[in-house]
Coordinates of C-alpha atoms in Angstrom, one line a residue:
X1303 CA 7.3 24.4 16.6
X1304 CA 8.1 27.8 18.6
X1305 CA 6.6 30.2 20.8
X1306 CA 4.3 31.9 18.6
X1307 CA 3.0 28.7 17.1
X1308 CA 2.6 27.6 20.8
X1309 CA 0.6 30.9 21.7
X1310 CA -1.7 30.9 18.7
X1311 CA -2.8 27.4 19.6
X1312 CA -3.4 28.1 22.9
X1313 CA -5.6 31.0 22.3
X1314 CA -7.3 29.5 19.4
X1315 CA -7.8 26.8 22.4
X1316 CA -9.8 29.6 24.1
X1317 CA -11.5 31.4 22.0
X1318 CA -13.0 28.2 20.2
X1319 CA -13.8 27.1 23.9
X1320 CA -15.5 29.4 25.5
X1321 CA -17.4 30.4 22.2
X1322 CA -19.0 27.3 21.7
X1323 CA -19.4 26.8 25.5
X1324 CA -21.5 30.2 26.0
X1325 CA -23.0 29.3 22.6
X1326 CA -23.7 25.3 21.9
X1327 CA -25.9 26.0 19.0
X1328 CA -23.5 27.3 16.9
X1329 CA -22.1 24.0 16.4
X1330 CA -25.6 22.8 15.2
X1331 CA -25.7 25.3 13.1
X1332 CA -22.5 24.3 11.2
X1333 CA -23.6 20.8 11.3
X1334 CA -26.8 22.1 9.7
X1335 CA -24.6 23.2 6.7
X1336 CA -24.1 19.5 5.8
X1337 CA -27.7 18.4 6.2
X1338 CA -30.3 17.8 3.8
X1339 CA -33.7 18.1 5.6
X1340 CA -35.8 16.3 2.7
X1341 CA -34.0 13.6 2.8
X1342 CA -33.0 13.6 6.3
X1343 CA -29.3 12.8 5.8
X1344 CA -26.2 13.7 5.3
X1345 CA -25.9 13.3 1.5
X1346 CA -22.1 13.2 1.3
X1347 CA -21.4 10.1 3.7
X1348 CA -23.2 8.1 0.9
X1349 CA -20.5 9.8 -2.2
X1350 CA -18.3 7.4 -3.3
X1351 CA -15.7 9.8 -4.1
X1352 CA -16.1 11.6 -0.5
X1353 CA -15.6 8.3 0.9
X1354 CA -12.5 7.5 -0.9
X1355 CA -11.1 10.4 0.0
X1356 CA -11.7 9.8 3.5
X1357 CA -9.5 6.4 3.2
X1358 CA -7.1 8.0 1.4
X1359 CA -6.6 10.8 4.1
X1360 CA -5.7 8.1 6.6
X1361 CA -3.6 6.0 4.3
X1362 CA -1.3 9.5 3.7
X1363 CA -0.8 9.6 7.2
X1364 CA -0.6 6.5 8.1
X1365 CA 1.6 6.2 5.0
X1366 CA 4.1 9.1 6.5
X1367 CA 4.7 7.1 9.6
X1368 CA 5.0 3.7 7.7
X1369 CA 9.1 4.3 7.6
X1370 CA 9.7 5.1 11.5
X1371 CA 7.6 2.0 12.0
X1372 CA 9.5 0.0 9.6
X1373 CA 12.3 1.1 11.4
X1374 CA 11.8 0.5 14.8
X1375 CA 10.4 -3.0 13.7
X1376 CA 13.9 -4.0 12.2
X1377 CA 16.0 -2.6 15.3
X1378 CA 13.6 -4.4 17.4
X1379 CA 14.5 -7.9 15.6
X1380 CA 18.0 -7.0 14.4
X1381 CA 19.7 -4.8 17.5
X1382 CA 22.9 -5.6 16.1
X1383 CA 22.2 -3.3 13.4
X1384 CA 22.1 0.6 13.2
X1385 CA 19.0 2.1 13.0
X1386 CA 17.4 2.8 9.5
X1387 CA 16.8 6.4 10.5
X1388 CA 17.2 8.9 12.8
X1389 CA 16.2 7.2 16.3
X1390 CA 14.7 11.0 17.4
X1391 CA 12.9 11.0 14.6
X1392 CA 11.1 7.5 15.3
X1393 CA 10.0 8.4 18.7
X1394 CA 9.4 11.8 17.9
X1395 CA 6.8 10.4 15.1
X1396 CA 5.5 7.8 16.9
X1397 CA 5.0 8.8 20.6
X1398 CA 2.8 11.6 18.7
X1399 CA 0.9 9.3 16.8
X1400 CA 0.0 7.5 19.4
X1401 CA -0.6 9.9 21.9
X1402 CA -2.7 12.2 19.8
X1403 CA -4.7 9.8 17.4
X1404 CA -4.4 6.9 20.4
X1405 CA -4.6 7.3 24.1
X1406 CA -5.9 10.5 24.2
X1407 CA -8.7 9.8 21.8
X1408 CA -9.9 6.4 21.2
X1409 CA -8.7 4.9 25.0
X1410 CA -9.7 8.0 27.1
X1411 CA -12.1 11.0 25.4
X1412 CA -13.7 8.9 23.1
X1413 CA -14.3 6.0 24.9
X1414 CA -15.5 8.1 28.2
X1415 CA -16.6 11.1 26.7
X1416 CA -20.8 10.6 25.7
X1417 CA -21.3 13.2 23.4
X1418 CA -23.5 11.9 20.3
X1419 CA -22.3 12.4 16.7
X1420 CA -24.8 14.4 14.7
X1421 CA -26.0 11.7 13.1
X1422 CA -27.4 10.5 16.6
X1423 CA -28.8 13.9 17.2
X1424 CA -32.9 14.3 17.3
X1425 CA -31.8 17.8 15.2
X1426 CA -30.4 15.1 12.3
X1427 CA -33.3 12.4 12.3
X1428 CA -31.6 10.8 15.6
X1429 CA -32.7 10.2 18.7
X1430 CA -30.2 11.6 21.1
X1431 CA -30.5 14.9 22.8
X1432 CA -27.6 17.4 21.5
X1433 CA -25.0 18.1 24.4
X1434 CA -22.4 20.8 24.2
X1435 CA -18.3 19.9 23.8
X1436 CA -17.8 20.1 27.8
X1437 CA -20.3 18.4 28.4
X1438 CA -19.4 14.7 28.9
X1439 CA -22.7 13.5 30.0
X1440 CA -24.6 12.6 26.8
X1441 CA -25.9 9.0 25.2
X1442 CA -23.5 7.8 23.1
X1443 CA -22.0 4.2 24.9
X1444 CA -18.9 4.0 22.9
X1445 CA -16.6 5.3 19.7
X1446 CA -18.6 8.7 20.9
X1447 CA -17.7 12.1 19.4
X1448 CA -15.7 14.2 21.2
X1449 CA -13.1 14.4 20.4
X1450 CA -12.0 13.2 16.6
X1451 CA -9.7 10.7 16.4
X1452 CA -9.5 11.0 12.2
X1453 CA -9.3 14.3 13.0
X1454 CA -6.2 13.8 14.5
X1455 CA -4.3 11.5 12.5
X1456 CA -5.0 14.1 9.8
X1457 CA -3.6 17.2 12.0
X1458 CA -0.7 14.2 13.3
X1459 CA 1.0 15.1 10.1
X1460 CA 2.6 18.5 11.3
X1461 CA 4.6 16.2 13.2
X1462 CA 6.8 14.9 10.0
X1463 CA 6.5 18.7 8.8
X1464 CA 8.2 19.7 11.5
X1465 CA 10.9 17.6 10.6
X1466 CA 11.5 18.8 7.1
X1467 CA 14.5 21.3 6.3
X1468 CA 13.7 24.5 7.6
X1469 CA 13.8 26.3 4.2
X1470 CA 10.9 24.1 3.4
X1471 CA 9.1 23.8 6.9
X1472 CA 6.6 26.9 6.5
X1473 CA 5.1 25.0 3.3
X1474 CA 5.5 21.6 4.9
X1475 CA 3.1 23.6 8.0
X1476 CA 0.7 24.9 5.5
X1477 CA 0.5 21.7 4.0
X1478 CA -0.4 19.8 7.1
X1479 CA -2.6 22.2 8.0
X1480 CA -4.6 22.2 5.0
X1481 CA -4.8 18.3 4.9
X1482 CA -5.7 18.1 8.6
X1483 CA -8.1 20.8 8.3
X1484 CA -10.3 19.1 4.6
X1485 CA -9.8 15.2 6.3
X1486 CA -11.8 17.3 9.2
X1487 CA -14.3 18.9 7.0
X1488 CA -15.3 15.5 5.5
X1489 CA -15.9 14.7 8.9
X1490 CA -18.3 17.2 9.4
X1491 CA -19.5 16.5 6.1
X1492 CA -20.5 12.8 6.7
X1493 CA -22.3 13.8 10.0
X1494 CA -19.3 11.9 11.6
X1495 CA -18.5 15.2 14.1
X1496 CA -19.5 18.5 15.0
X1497 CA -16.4 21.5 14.2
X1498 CA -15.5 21.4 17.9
X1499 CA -15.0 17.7 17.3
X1500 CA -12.2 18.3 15.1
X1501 CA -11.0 21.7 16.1
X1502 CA -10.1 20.6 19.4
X1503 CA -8.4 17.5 18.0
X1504 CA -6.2 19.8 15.8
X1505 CA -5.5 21.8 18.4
X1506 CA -4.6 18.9 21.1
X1507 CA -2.8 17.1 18.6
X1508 CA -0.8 20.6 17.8
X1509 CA 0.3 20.6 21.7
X1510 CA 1.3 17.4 22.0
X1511 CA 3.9 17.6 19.0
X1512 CA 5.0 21.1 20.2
X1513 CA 5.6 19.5 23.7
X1514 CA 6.8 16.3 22.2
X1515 CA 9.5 18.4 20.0
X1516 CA 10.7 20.6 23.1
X1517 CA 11.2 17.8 25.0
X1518 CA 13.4 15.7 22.4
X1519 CA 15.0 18.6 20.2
X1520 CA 14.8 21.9 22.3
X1521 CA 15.2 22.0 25.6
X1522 CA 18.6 20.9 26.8
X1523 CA 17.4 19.0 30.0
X1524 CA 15.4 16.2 28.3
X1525 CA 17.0 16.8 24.6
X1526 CA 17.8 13.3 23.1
X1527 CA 20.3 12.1 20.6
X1528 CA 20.3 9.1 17.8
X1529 CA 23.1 7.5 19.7
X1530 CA 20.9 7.3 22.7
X1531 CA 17.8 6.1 21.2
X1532 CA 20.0 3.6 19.0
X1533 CA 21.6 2.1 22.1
X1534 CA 18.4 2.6 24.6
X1535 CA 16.6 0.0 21.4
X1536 CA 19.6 -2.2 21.5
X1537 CA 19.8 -2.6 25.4
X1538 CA 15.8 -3.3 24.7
X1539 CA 15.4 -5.4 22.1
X1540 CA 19.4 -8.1 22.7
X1541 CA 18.1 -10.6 25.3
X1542 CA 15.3 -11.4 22.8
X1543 CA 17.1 -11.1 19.9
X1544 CA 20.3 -13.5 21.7
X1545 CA 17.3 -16.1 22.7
X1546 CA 16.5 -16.3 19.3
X1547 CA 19.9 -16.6 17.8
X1548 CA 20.4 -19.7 20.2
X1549 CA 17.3 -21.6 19.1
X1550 CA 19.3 -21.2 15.6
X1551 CA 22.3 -22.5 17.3
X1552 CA 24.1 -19.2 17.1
X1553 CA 26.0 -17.9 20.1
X1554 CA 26.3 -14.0 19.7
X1555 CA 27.6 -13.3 23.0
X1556 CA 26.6 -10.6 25.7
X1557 CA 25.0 -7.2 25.1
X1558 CA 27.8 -4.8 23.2
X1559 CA 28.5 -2.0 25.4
X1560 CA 27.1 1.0 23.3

């Protein structure tokens, strides 16, 4: 999560931007790669295998942020405790998740954003007119394409990569990369999203973790420690948690000074 990793993205950003904004078709034309105009489909949505890969993509990633979660579950219900893990790590992991493979796709792009799948397209069999990534103005009434949100919960896993001992964090990077970047490609594959679909969702979901890990590790303005988190979850979660030990008839007194 450094400079140059935060410059290639950013002109990735642009050149995949204004290259399939000067030229739409080309996603069509990647699209078309999947197709299979005899039969009018996209043969691989209907492979079992494909589709359990697909499910296991999402269960590996949901699977790496299944122990923050855990974590900030028990704190929540047992503030008397010390965290599980390192609290930077939890919110690092899950403000990301939910940023990237949440509000930014499912509650705002994708729910606002009209661009059709290609399955919808009249170019696939469907019977939506093809609009280009920027423009928001197409068909689709909901769960629309632009821009992926399994797309992002695949690329979501640099996040724990970047967390990983730095000896091991260049393979941990290429790891991530190559899962988020096949999960996408099935995608593609299933006529599920066109490549700007996905590309821009790796490369949003890139941003927010690099912002996300200035602002909690890096920069000394906003830089966070465990002991903060730990006792900002404990301040949260003791009135509830000293309710709840009353109705059990247990008097644990006032919130410790932490």
């Amino acid at each position: 999560m450094n400079r140059t990793g935060l410059f290639i993205a950013l002109s990735l950003s642009l050149v995949i931007g204004l290259l399939f904004g000067v030229y739409p078709e080309l996603d069509l034309k990647l699209a078309a790669l999947f197709y299979d105009a005899p039969t009018r489909s996209f043969p691989l949505k209907l492979n079992w295998l494909a589709g359990l890969a697909r499910d296991i993509a999402m269960w590996t990633a949901w699977g790496l942020a299944a122990p923050a979660i855990a974590a900030l579950i028990v704190k929540l219900v047992r503030p008397d405790r010390p965290l599980m893990m390192s609290g930077r790590a939890i919110i690092f992991l899950l403000l990301t998740l939910l940023l990237s493979a949440g509000v930014l796709t499912n509650l705002t792009f994708k729910s606002y954003w009209g661009r059709p799948r290609p399955v919808l397209v009249t170019e696939f069999n469907g019977d939506l007119p093809f609009v280009p990534w920027w423009d928001p103005r197409g068909g689709c009434g909901r769960n629309c394409s632009f821009f992926s949100g399994e797309g992002a919960t695949a690329f979501w896993t640099l996040a724990p990569a970047a967390l990983t001992p730095p000896a091991w964090r260049p393979l941990a990077y290429a790891a991530a990369t190559v899962f988020g970047a096949t999960t996408s490609a099935l995608r593609m594959a299933f006529g599920g999203h066109f490549f700007t679909d996905v590309a821009i969702a790796g490369l949003v979901t890139f941003l927010v973790i690099w912002l996300a890990y200035a602002l909690i590790y890096r920069w000394s303005a906003t830089r966070l420690t465990d002991a903060q988190v730990d006792a900002a979850l404990t301040r949260l979660a003791w009135p509830g948690f000293r309710l709840t030990q009353r109705w059990r008839g247990r008097e644990v007194g006032p919130k410790p000074v932490v």
